[in-house]
Coordinates of N, CA and C in Angstrom, one line a residue:
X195 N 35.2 26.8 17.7 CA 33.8 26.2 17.9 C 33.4 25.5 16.6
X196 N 32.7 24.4 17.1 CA 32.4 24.0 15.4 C 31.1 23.8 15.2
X197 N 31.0 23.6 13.9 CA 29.9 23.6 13.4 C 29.0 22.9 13.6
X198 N 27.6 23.4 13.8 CA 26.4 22.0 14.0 C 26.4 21.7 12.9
X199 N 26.1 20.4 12.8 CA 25.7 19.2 11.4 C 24.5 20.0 11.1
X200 N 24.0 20.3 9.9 CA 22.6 20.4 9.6 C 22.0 18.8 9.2
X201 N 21.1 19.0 9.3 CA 19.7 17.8 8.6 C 18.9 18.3 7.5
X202 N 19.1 17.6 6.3 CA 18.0 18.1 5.9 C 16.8 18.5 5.9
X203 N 15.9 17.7 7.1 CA 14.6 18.3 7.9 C 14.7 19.8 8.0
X204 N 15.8 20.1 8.2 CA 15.5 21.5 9.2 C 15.5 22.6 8.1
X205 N 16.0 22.5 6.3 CA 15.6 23.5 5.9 C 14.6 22.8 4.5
X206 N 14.3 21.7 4.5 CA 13.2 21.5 3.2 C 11.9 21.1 4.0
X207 N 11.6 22.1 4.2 CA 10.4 21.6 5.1 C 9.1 21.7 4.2
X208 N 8.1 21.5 4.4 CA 6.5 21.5 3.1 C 6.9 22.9 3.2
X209 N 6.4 23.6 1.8 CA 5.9 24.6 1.2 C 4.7 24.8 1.1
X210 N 3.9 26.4 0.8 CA 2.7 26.4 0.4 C 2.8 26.8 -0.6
X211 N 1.4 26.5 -1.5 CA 1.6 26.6 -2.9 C 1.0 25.6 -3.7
X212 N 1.2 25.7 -4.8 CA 0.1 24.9 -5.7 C 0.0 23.2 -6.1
X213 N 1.5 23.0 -5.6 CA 1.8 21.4 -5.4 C 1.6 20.6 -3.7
X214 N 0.7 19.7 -3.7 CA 0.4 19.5 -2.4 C 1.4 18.9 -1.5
X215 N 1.7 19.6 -0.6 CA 3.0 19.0 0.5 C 2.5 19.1 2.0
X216 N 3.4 18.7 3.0 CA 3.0 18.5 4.1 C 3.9 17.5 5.1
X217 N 2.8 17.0 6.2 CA 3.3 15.9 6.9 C 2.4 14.5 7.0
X218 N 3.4 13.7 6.6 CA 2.4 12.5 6.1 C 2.4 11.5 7.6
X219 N 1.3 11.1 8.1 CA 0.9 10.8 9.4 C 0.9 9.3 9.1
X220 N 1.7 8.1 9.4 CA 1.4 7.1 9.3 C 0.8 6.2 10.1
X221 N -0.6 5.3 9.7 CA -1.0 4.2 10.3 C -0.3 3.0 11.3
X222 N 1.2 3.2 10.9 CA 2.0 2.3 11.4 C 3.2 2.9 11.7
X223 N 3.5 3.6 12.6 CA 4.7 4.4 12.9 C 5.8 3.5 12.8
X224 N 6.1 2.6 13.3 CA 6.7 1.3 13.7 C 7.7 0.8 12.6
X225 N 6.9 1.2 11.2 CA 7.4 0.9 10.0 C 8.4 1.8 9.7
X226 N 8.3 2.9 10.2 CA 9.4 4.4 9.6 C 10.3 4.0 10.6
X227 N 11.1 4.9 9.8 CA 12.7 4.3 9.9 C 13.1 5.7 10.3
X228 N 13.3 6.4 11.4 CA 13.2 8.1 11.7 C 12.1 7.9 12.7
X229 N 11.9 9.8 12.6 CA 11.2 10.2 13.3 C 9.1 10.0 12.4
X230 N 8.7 9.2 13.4 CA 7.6 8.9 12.2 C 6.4 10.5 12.4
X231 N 6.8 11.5 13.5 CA 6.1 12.8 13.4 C 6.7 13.8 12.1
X232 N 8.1 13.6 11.6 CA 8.4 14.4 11.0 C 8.5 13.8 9.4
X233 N 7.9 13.2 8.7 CA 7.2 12.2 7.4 C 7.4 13.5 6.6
X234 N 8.2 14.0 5.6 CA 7.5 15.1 4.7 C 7.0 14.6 3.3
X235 N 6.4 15.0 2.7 CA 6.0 14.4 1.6 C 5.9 15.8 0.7
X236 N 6.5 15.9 -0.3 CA 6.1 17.0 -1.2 C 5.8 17.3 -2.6
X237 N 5.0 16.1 -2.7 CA 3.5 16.0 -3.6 C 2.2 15.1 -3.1
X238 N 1.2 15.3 -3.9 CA 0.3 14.1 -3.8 C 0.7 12.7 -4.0
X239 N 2.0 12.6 -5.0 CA 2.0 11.5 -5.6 C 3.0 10.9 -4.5
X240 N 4.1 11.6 -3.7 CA 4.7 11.2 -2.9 C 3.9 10.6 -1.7
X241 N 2.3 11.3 -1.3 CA 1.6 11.1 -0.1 C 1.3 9.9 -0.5
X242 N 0.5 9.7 -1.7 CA 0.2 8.2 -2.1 C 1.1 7.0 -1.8
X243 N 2.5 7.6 -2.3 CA 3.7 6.4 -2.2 C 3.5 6.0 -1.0
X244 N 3.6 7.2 0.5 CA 4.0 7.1 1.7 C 2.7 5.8 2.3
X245 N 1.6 6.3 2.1 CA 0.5 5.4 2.0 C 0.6 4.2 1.6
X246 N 0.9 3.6 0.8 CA 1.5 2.2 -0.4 C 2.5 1.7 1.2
X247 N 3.6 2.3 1.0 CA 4.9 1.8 1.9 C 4.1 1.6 3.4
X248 N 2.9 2.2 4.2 CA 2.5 2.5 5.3 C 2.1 1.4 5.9
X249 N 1.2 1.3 4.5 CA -0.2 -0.3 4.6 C 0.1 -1.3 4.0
X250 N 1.5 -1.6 3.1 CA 1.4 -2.7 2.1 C 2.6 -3.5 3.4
X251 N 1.8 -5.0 3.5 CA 2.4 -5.9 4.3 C 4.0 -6.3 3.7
X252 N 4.3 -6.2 2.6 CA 5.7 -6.7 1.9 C 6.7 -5.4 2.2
X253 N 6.5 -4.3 2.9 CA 7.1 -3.2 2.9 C 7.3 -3.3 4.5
X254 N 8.5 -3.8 4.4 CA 9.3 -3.8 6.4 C 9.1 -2.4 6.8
X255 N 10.0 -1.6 6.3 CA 10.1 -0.7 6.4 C 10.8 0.8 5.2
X256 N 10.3 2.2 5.3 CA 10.4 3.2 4.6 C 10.9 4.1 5.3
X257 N 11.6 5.3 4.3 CA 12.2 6.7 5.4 C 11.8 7.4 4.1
X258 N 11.7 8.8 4.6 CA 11.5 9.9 3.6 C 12.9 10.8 3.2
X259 N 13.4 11.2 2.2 CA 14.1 11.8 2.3 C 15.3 11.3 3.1
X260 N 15.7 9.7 3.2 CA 16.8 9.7 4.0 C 18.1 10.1 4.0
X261 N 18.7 10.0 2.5 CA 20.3 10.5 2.6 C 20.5 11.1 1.2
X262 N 21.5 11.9 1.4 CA 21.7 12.8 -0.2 C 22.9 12.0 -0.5
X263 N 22.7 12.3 -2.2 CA 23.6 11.8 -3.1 C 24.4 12.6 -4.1
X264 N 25.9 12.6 -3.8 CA 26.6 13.8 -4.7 C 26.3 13.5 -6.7
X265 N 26.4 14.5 -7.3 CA 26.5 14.3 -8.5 C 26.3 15.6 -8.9
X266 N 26.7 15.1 -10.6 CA 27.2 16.3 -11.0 C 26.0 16.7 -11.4
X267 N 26.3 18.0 -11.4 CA 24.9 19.1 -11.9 C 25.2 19.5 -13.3
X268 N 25.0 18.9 -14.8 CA 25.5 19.4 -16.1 C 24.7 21.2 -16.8
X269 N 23.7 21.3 -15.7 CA 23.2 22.6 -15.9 C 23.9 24.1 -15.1
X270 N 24.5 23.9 -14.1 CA 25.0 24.8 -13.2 C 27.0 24.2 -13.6
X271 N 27.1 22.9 -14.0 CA 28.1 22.5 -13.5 C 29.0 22.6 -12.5
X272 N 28.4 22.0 -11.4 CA 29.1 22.4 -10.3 C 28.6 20.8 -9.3
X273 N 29.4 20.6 -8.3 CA 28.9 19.4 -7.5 C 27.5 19.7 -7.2
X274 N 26.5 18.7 -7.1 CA 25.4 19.1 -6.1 C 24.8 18.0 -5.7
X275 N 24.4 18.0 -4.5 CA 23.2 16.7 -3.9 C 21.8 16.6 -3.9
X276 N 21.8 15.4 -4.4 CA 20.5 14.9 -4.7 C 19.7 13.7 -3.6
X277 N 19.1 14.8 -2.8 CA 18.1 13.9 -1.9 C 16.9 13.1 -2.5
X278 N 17.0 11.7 -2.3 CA 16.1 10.8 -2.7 C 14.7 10.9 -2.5
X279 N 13.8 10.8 -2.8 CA 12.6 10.7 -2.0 C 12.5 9.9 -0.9
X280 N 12.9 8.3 -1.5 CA 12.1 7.3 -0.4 C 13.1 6.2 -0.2
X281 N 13.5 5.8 1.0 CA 14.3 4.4 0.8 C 13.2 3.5 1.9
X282 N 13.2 2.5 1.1 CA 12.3 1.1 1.7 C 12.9 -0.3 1.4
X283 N 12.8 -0.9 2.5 CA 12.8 -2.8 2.6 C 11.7 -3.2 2.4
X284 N 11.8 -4.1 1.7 CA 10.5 -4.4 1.0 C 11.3 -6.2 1.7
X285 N 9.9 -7.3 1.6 CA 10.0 -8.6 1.5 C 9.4 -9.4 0.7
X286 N 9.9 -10.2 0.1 CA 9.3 -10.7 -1.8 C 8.8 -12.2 -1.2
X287 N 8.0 -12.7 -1.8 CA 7.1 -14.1 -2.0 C 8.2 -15.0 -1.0
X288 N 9.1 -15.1 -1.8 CA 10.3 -16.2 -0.9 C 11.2 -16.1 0.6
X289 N 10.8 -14.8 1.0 CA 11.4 -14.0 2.0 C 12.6 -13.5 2.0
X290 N 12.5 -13.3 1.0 CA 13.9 -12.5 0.3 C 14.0 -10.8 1.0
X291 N 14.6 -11.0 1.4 CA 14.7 -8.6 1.7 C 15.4 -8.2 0.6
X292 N 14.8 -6.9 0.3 CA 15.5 -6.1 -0.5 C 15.4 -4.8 0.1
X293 N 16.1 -4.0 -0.5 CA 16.6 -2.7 0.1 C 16.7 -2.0 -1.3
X294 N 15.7 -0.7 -0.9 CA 15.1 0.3 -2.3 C 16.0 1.9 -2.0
X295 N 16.5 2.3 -3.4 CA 16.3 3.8 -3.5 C 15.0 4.2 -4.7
X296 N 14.2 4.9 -4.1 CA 13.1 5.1 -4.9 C 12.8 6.3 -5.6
X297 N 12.7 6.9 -6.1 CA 12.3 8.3 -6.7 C 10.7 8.4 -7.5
X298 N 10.1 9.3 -6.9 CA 8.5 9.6 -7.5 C 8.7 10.5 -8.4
X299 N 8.4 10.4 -9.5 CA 8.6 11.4 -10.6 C 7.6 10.9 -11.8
X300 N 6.8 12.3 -12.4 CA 6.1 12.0 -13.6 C 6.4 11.5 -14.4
X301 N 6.0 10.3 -15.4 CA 6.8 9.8 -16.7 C 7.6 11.2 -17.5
X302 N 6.9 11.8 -17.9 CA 7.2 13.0 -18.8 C 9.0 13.3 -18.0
X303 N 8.7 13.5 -17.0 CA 10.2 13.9 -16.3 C 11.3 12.8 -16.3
X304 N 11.0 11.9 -16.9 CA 12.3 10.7 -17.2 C 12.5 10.2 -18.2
X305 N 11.7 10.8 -19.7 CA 12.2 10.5 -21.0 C 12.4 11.9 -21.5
X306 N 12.9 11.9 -22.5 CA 13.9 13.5 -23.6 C 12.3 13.9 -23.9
X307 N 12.6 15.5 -23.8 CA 11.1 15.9 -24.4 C 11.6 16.0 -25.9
X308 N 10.2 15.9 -26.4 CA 10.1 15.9 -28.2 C 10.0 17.3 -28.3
X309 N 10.8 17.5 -29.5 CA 11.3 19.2 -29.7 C 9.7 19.4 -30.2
X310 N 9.4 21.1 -30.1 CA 8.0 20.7 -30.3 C 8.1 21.4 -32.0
X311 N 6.8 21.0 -32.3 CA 6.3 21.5 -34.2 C 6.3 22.5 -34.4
X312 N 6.6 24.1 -33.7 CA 6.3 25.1 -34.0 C 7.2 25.8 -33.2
X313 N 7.6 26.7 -33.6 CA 9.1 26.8 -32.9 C 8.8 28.3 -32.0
X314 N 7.4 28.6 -31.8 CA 7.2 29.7 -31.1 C 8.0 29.5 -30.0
X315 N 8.2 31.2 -29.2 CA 9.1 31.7 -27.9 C 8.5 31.1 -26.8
X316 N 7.3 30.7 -26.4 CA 6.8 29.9 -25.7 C 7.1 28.7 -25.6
X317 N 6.9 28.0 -26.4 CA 7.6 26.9 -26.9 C 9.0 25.9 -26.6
X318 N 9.7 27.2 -27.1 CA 11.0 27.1 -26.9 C 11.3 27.1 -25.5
X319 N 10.6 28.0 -24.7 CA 11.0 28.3 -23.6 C 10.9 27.2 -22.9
X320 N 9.7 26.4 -22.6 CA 9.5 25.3 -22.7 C 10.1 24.2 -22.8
X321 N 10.4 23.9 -24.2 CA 11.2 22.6 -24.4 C 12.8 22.9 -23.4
X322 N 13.5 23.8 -23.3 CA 14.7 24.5 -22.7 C 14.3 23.9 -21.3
X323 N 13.2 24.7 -20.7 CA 13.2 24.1 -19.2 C 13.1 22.1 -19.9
X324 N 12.4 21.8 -20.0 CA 12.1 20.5 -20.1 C 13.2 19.5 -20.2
X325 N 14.0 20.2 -21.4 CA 15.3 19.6 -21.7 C 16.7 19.7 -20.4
X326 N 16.4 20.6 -19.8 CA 17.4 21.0 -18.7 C 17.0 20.3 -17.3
X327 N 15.9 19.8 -17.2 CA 15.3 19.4 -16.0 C 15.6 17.7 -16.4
X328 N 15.4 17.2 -17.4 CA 15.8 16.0 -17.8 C 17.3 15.5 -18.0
X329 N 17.8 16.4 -18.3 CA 19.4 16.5 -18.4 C 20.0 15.8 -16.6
X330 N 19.2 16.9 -16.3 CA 19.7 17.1 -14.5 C 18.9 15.6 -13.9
X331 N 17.7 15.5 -14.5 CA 17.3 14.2 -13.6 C 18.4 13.2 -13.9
X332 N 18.7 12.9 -15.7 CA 19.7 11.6 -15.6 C 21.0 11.3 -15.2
X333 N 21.8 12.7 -14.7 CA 22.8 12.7 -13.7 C 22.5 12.1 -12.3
X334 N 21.5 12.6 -11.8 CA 20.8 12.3 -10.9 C 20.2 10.8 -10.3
X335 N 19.9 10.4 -11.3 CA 19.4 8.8 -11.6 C 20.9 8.1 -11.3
X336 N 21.6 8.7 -12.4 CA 23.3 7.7 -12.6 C 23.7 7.6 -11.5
X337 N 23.6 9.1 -10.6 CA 24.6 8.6 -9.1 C 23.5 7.9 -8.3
X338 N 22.3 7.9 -8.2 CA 21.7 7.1 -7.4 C 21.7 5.4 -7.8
X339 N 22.0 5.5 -9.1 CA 21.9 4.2 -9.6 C 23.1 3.7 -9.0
X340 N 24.7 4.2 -9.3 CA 25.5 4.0 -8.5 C 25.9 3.8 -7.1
X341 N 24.9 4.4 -6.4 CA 25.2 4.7 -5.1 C 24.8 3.3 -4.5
X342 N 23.5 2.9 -5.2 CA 22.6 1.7 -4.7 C 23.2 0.6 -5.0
X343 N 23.7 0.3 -6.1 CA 24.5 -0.3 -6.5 C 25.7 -0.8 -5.4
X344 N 26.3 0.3 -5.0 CA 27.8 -0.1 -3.9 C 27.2 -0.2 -2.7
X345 N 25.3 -0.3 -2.2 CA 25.6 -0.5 -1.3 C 24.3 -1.4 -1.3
X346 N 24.6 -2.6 -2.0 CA 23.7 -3.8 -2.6 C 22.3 -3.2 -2.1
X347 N 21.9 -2.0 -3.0 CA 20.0 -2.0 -3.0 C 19.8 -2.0 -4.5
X348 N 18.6 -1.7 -4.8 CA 18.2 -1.8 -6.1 C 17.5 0.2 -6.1
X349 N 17.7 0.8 -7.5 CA 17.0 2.0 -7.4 C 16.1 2.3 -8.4
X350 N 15.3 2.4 -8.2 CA 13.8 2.9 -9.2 C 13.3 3.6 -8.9
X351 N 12.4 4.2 -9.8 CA 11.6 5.1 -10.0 C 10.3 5.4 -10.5
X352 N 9.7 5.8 -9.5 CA 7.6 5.3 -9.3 C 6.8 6.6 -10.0
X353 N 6.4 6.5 -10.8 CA 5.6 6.8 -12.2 C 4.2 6.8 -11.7
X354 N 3.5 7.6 -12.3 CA 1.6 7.3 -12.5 C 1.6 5.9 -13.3
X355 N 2.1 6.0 -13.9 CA 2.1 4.2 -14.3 C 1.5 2.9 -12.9
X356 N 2.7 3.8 -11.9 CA 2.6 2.7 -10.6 C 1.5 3.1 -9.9
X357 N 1.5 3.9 -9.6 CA 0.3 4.8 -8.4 C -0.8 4.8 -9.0
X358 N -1.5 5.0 -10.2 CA -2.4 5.2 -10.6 C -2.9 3.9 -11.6
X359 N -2.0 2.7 -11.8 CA -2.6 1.9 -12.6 C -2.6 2.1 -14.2
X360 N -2.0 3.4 -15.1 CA -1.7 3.6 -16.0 C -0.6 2.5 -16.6
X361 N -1.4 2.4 -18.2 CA -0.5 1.5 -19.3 C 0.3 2.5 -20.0

């Protein structure tokens, strides 16, 4: 007998809890690339994005969460997959298409944290997660950057910088 394929739908589904997640309902179904009732979004700042991609006319089309990407894990060391947040076609001034791997992530989560001035247990504990969660994002980044790469898109990464208009 063999195995059903899983989806990732079927086990990252929104959480409850203190970071806002859910199902993101779009204005323009037409534009998702999937199922446009099953949208997950699992922050604010991703709802925002889904919103941006929903209503902005240069955006053909977006999917949530569409396809995972192997890479190495330098914290566990071991293979592991990294589901994207967002892939979108976008169309530029000249009518050019492009094809996006996107990732929403806080600035703080994509530069080395600064060891901190006082070397309390707190602290430490701290900088450790910080430094380990950054480690794992730039493995993370490399295979997506590669992946997009071999399959002619471009991959970036949307910041409060972009959502919010921050210098």
């Amino acid at each position: 007998m063999a195995k059903d394929k899983k989806d990732i739908k079927d086990f990252l589904k929104p959480r409850n809890g203190r970071i806002r997640q859910g199902y993101f309902k779009p204005q323009n179904p037409e534009k998702y690339k999937g199922d446009p009732s099953n949208i997950i979004y699992r922050s604010g700042w991703e709802f925002k994005f889904f919103a941006y991609c929903d209503t902005n006319d240069s955006v053909l089309e977006y999917a949530s969460e569409p396809l995972g990407i192997p890479y190495w894990n330098p914290v566990t060391r071991k293979q592991a997959t990294y589901y994207i947040d967002c892939y979108m076609k976008t169309k530029g001034v000249r009518g050019q298409e492009r094809e996006w791997l996107i990732e929403v992530k806080p600035n703080k989560d994509i530069i080395a944290p600064p060891p901190p001035k006082r070397l309390t247990e707190k602290q430490a504990y701290q900088y450790a997660r910080q430094a380990k969660a950054f480690m794992v994002n730039t493995e993370k980044f490399k295979a997506a950057k590669a992946y997009a790469k071999a399959h002619n898109m471009t991959f970036g990464i949307i910041t409060e910088n972009f959502l919010f208009g921050k210098r």
